[in-house]
PDB file of C-alpha atoms in Angstrom:
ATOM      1  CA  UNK N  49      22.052   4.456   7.973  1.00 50.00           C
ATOM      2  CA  UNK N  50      19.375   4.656  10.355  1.00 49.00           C
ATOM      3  CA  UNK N  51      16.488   1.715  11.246  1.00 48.00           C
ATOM      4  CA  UNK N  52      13.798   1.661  13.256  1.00 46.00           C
ATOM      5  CA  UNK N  53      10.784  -1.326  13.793  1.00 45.00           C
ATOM      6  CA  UNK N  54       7.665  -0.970  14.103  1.00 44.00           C
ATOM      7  CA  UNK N  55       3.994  -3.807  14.367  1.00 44.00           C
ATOM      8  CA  UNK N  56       1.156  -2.506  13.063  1.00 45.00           C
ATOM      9  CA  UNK N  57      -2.096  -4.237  12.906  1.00 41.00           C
ATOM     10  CA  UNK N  58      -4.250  -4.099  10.046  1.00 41.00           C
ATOM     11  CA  UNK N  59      -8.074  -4.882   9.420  1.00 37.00           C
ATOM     12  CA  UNK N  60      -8.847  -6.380   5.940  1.00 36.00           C
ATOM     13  CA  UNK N  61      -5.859  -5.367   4.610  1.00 37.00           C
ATOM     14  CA  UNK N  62      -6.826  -1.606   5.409  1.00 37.00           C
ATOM     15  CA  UNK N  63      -3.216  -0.320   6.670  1.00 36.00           C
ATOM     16  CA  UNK N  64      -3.256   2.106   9.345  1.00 33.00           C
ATOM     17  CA  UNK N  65      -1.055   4.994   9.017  1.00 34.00           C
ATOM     18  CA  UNK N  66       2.622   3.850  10.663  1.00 31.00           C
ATOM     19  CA  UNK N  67       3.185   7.622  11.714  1.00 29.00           C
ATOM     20  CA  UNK N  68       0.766   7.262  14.142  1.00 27.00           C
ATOM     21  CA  UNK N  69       2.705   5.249  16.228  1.00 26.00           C
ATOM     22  CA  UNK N  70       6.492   6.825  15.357  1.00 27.00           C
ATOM     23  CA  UNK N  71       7.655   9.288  17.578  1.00 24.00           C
ATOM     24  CA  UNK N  72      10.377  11.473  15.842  1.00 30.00           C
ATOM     25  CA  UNK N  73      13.045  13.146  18.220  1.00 30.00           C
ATOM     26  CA  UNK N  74      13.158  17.310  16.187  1.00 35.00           C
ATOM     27  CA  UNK N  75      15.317  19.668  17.649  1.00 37.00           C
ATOM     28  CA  UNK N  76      13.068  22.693  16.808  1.00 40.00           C
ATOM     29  CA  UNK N  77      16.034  24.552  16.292  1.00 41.00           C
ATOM     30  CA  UNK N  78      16.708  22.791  13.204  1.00 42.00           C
ATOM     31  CA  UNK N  79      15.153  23.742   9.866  1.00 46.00           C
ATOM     32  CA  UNK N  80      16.876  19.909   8.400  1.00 44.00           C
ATOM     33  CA  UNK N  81      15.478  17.858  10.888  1.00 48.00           C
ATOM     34  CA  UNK N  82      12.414  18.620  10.479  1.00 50.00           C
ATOM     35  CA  UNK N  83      12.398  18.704   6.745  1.00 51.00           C
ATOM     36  CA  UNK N  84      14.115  15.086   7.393  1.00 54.00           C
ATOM     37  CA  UNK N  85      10.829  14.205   9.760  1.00 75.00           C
ATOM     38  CA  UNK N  86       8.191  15.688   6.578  1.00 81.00           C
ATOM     39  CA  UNK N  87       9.719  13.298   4.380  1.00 80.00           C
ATOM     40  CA  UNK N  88       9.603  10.148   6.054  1.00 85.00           C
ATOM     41  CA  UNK N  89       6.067  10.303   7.274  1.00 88.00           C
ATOM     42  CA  UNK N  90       5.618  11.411   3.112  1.00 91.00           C
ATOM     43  CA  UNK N  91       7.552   8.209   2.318  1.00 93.00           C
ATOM     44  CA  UNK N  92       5.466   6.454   4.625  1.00 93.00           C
ATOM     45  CA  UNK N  93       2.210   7.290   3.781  1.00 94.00           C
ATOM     46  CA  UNK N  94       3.167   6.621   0.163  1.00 96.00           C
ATOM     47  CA  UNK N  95       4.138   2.749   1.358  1.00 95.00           C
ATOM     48  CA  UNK N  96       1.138   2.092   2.944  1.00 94.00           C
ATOM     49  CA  UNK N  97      -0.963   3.627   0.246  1.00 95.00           C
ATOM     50  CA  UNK N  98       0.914   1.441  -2.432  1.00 96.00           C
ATOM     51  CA  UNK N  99       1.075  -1.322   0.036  1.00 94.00           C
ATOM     52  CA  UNK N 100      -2.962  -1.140   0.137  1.00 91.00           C
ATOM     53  CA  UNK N 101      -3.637  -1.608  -4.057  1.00 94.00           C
ATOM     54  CA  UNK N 102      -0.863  -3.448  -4.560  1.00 94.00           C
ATOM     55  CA  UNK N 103      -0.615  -6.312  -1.964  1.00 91.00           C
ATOM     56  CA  UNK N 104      -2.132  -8.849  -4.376  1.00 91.00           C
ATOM     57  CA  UNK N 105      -0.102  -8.093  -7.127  1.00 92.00           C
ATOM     58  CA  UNK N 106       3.912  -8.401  -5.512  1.00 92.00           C
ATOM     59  CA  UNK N 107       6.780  -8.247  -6.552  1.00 93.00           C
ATOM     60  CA  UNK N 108       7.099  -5.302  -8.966  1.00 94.00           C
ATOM     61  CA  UNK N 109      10.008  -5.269 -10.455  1.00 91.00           C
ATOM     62  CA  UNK N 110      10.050  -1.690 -12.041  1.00 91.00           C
ATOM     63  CA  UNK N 111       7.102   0.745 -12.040  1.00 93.00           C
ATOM     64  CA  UNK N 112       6.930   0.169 -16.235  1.00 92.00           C
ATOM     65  CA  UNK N 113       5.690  -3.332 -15.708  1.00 93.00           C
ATOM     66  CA  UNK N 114       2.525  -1.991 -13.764  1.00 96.00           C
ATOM     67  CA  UNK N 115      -0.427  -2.154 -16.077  1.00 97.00           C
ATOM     68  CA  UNK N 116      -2.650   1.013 -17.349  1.00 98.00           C
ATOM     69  CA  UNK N 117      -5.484   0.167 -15.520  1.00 98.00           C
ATOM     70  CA  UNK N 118      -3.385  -0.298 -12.087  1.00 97.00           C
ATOM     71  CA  UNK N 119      -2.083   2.492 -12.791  1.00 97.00           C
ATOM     72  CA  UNK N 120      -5.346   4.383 -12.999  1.00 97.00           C
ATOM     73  CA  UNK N 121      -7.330   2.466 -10.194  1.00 97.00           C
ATOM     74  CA  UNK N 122      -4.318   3.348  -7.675  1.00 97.00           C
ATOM     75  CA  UNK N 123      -4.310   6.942  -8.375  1.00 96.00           C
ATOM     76  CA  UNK N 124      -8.386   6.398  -7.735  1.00 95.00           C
ATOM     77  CA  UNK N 125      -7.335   4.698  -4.360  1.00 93.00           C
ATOM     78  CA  UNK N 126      -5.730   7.745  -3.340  1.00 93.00           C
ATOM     79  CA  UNK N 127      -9.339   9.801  -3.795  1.00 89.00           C
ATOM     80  CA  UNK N 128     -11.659   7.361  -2.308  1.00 74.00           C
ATOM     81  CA  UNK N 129     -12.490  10.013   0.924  1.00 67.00           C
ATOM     82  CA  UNK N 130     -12.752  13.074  -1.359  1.00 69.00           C
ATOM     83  CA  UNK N 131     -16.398  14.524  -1.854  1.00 71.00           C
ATOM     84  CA  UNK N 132     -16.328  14.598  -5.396  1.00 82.00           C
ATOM     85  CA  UNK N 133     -18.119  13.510  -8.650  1.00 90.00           C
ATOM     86  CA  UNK N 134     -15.132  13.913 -11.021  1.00 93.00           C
ATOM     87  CA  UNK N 135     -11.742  14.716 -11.239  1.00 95.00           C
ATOM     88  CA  UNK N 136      -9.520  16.236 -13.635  1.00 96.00           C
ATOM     89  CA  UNK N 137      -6.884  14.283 -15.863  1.00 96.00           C
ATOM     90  CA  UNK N 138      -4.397  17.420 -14.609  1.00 97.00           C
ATOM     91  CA  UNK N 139      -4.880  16.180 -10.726  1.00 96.00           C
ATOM     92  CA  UNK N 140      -4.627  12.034 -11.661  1.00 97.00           C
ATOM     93  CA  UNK N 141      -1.581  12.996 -14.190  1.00 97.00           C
ATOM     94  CA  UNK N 142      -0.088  14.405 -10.772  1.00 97.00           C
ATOM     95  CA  UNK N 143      -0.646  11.993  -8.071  1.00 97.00           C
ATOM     96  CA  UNK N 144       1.045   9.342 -10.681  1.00 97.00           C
ATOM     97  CA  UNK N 145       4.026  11.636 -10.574  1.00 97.00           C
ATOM     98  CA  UNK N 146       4.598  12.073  -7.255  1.00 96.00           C
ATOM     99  CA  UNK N 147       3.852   8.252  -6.800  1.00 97.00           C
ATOM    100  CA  UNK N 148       6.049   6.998  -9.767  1.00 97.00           C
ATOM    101  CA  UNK N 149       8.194   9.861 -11.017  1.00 96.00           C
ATOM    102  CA  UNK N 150       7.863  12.107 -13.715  1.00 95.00           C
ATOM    103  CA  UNK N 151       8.782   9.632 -16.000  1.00 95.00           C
ATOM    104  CA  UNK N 152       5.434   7.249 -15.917  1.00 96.00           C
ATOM    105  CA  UNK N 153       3.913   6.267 -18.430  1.00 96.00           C
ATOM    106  CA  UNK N 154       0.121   5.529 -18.889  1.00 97.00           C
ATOM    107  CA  UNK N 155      -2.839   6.358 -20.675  1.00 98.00           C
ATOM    108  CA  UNK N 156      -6.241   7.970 -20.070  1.00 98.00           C
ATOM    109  CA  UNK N 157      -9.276   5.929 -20.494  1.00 98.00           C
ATOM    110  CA  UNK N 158     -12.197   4.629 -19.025  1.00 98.00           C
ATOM    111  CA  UNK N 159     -11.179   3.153 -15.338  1.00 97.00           C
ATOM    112  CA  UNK N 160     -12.240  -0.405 -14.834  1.00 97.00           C
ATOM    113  CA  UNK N 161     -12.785  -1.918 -11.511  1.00 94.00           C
ATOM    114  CA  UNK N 162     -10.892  -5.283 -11.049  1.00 91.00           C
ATOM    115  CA  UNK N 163     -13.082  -6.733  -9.120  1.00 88.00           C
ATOM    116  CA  UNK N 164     -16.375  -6.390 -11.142  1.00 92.00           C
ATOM    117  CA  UNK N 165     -15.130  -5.446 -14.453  1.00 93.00           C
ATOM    118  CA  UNK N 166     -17.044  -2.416 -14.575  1.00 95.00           C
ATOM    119  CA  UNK N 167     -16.463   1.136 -15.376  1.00 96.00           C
ATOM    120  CA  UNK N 168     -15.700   3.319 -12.199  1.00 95.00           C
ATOM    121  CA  UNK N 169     -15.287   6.247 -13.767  1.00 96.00           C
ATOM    122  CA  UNK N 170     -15.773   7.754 -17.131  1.00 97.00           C
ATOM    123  CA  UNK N 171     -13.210   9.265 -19.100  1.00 98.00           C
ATOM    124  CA  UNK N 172     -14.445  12.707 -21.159  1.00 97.00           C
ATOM    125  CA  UNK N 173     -11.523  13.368 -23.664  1.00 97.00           C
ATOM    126  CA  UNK N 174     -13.021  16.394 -24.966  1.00 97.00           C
ATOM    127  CA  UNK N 175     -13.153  17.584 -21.107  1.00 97.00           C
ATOM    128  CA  UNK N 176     -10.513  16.326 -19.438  1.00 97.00           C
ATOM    129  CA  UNK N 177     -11.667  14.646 -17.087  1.00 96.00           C
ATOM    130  CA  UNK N 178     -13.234  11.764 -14.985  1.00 97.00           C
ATOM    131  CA  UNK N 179     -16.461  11.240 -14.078  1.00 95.00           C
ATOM    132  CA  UNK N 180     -17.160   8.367 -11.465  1.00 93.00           C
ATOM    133  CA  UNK N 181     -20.001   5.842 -12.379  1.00 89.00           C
ATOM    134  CA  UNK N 182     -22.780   6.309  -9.223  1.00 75.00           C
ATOM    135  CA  UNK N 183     -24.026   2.898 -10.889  1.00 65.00           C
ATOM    136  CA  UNK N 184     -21.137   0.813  -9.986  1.00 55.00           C
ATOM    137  CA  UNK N 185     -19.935  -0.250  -6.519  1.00 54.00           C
ATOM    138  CA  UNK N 186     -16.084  -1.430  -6.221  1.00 54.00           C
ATOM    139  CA  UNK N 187     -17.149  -2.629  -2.341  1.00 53.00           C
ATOM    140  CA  UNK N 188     -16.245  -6.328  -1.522  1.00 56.00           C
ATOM    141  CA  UNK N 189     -16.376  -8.075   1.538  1.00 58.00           C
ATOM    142  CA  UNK N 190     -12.906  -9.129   3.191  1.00 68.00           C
ATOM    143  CA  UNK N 191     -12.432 -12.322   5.299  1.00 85.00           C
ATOM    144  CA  UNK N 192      -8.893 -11.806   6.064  1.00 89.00           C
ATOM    145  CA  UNK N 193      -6.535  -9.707   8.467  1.00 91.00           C
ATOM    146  CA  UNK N 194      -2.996  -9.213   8.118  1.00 92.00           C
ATOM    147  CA  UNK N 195      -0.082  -8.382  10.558  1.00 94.00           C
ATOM    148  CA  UNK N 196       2.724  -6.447   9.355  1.00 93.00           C
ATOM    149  CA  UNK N 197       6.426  -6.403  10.707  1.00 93.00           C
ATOM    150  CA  UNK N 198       7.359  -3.062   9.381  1.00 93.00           C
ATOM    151  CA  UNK N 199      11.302  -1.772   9.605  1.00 93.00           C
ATOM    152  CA  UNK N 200      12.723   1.078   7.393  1.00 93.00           C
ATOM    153  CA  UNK N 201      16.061   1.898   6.091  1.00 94.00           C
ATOM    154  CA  UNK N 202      16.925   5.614   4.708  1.00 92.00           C
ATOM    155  CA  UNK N 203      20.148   6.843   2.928  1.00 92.00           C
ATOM    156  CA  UNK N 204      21.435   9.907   0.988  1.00 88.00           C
ATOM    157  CA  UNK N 205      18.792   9.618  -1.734  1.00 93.00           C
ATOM    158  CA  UNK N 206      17.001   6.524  -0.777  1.00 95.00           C
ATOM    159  CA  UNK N 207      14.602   4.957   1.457  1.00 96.00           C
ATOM    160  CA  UNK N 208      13.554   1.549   1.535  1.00 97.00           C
ATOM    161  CA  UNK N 209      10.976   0.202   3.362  1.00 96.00           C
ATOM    162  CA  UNK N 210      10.817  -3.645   4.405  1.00 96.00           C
ATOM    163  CA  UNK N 211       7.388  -5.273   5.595  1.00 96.00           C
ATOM    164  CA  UNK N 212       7.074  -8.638   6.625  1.00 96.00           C
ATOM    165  CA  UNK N 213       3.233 -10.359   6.716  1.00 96.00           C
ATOM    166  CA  UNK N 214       1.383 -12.619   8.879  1.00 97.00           C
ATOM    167  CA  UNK N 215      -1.955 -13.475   6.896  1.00 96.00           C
ATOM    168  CA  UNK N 216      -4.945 -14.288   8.562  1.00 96.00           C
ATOM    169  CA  UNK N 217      -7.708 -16.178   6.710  1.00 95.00           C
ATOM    170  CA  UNK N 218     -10.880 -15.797   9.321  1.00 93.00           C
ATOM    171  CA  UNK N 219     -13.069 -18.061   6.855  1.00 91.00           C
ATOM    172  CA  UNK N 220     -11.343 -20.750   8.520  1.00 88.00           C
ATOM    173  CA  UNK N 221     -12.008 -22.363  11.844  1.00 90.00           C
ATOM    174  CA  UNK N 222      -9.679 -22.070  13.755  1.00 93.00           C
ATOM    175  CA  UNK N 223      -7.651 -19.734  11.559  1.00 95.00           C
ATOM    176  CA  UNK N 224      -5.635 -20.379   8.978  1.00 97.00           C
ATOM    177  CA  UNK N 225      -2.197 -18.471   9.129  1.00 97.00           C
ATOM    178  CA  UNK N 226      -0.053 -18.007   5.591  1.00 97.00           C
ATOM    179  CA  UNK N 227       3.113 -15.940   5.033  1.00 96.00           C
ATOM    180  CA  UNK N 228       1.839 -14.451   2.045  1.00 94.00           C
ATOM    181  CA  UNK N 229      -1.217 -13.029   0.267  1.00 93.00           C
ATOM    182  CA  UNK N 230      -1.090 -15.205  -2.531  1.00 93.00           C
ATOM    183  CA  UNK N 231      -0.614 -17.992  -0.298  1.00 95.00           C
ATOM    184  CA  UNK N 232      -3.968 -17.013   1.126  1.00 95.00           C
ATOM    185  CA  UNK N 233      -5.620 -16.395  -1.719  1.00 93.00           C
ATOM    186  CA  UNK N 234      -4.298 -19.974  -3.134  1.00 95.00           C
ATOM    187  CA  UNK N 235      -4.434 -21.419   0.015  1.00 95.00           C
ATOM    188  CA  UNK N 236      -1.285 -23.142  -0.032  1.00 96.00           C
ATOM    189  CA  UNK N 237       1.419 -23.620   2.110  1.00 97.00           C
ATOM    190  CA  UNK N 238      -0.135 -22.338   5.618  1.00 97.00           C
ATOM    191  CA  UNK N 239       2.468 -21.782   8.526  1.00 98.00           C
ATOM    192  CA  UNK N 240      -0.175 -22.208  11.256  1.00 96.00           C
ATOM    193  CA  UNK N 241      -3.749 -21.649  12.880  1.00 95.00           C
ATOM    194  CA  UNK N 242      -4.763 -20.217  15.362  1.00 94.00           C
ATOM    195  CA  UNK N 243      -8.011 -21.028  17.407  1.00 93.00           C
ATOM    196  CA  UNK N 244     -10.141 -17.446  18.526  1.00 90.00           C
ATOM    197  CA  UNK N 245     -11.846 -19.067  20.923  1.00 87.00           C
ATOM    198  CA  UNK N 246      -9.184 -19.878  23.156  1.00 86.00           C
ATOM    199  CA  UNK N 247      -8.657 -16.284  23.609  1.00 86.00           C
ATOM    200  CA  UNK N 248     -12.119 -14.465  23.891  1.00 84.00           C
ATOM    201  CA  UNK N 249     -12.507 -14.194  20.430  1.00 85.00           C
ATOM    202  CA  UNK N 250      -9.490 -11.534  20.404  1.00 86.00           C
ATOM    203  CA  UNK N 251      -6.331 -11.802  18.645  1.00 86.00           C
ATOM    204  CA  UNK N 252      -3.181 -10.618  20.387  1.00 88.00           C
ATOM    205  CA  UNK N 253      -0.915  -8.231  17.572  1.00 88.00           C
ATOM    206  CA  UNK N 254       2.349 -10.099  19.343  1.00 91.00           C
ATOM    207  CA  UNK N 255       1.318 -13.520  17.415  1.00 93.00           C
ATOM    208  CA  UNK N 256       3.205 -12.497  14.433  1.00 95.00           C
ATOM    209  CA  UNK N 257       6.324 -12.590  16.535  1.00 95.00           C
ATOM    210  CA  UNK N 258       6.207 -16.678  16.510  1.00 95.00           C
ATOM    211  CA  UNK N 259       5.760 -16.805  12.790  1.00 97.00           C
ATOM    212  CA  UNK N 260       8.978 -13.836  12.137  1.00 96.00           C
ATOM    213  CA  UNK N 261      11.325 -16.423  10.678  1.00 96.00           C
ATOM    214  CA  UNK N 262       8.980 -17.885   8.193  1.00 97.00           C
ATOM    215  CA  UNK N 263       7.788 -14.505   7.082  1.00 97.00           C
ATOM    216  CA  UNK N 264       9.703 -13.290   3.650  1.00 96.00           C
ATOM    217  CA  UNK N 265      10.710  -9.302   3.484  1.00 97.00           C
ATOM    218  CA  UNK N 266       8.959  -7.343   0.893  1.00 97.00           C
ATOM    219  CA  UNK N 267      10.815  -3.899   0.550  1.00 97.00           C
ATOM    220  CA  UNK N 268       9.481  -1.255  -1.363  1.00 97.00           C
ATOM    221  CA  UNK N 269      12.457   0.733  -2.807  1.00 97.00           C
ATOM    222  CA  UNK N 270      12.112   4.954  -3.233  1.00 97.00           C
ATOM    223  CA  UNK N 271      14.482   6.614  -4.984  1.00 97.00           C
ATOM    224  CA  UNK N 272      14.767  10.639  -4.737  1.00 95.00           C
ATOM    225  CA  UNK N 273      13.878  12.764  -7.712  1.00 93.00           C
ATOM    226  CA  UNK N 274      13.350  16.184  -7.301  1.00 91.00           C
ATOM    227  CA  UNK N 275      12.729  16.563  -3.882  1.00 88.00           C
ATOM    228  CA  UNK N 276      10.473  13.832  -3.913  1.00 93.00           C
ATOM    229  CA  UNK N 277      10.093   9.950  -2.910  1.00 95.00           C
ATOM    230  CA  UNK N 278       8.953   8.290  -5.729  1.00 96.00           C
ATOM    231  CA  UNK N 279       8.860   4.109  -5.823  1.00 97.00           C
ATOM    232  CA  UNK N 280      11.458   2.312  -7.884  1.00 96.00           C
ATOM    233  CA  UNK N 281       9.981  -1.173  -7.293  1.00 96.00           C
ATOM    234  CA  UNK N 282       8.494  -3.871  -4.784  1.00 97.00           C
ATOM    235  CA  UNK N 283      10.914  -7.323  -4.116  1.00 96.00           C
ATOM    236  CA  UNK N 284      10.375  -9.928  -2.069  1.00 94.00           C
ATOM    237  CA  UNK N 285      13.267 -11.623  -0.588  1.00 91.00           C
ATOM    238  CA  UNK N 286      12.613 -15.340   1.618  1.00 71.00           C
TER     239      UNK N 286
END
């Protein structure tokens, strides 16, 4: 079983892509190894884009217990830098599959934004498709930053990646530092602060290494159907 660490920094929750910083040894004389490299950047880009939708709402226990409308406004995460006005239900029907297996379940309707409660885009039955509402905004404004711990863990037909979170609320002064994001968003239990000013108004990535211990692992769990990564569930272990 192979490991390997990695710190990323991330802005407002916006995760950066971990491949940029992996370097993967390919012996270009091997057709596996790089079908081996192709699937872990796949199964890493699917982490972080399930890591970005879903940070609020951990653990998942089993992709079943993830509501229709998270459902929908995920697969609507994963089109946000398309230049489009619609979409068909054909292309969200897919990017649920290769997410969740061909086994999801869901519904097509009408896809509500959970932060204002309004439509985002317009489901025509008769068409097929979705048409996104120009009159609605899904913008908010973030006041917190979050350091991730990331380490992976890939076998035959699995591949489980394990993050571990240093949440920063910047409303605070100095900062207030919690292990999770429902800690933040509770604000409960902090695990420190952590004053800007003391350091140029710049925050070094290497402060999540003091915190490590009180941090729990969150491991999102793919299984391999298919060909294909597709996520079993989300835990969180203290």
């Amino acid at each position: 079983m192979k490991k390997i660490s990695i710190l990323l920094l991330v802005v407002a929750v916006v995760l950066i892509g971990v491949g940029v910083f992996i370097t993967f040894q390919k012996d270009e004389n091997s057709n596996s190894n790089k079908q081996v490299d192709v699937a872990k950047l796949d199964v890493l880009d699917k982490a972080n884009r399930i890591e970005k939708y879903f940070m609020d709402k951990l653990p998942i226990t089993d992709v079943d217990s993830i509501s229709n409308q998270d459902k929908l406004n995920f697969a609507l995460s994963t089109l946000v830098n398309e230049d489009a006005t619609s979409f068909t239900e054909e292309r969200l029907e897919k990017i649920l599959k290769a997410y969740f297996g061909n086994d999801v379940t869901y519904e097509n309707e009408d896809i509500i934004s959970p932060s204002t409660d309004k439509v985002i885009a317009k489901y025509d039955a008769k068409k097929k498709q979705y048409t996104y509402n120009k009159t609605t905004s899904d913008n908010s404004n973030s006041t917190y930053e979050v350091l991730s711990y990331s380490n992976y863990e890939e076998g035959v037909n699995t591949f489980d990646v394990e993050r571990q979170y240093l949440v920063i609320d910047k409303e605070q002064s100095p900062y207030v530092l919690y292990s999770t994001y429902q800690d933040y968003e509770n604000k409960t239990n902090p695990i420190g602060t952590y004053d800007i000013s003391a350091t140029d108004n710049m925050m070094p990535s290497s402060i999540i290494d003091d915190y490590i211990t009180l941090l729990p692992v969150t491991t999102y769990s793919f299984v391999k159907q298919d060909d294909i990564f597709i996520l079993k569930s989300i835990t969180i272990a203290e």
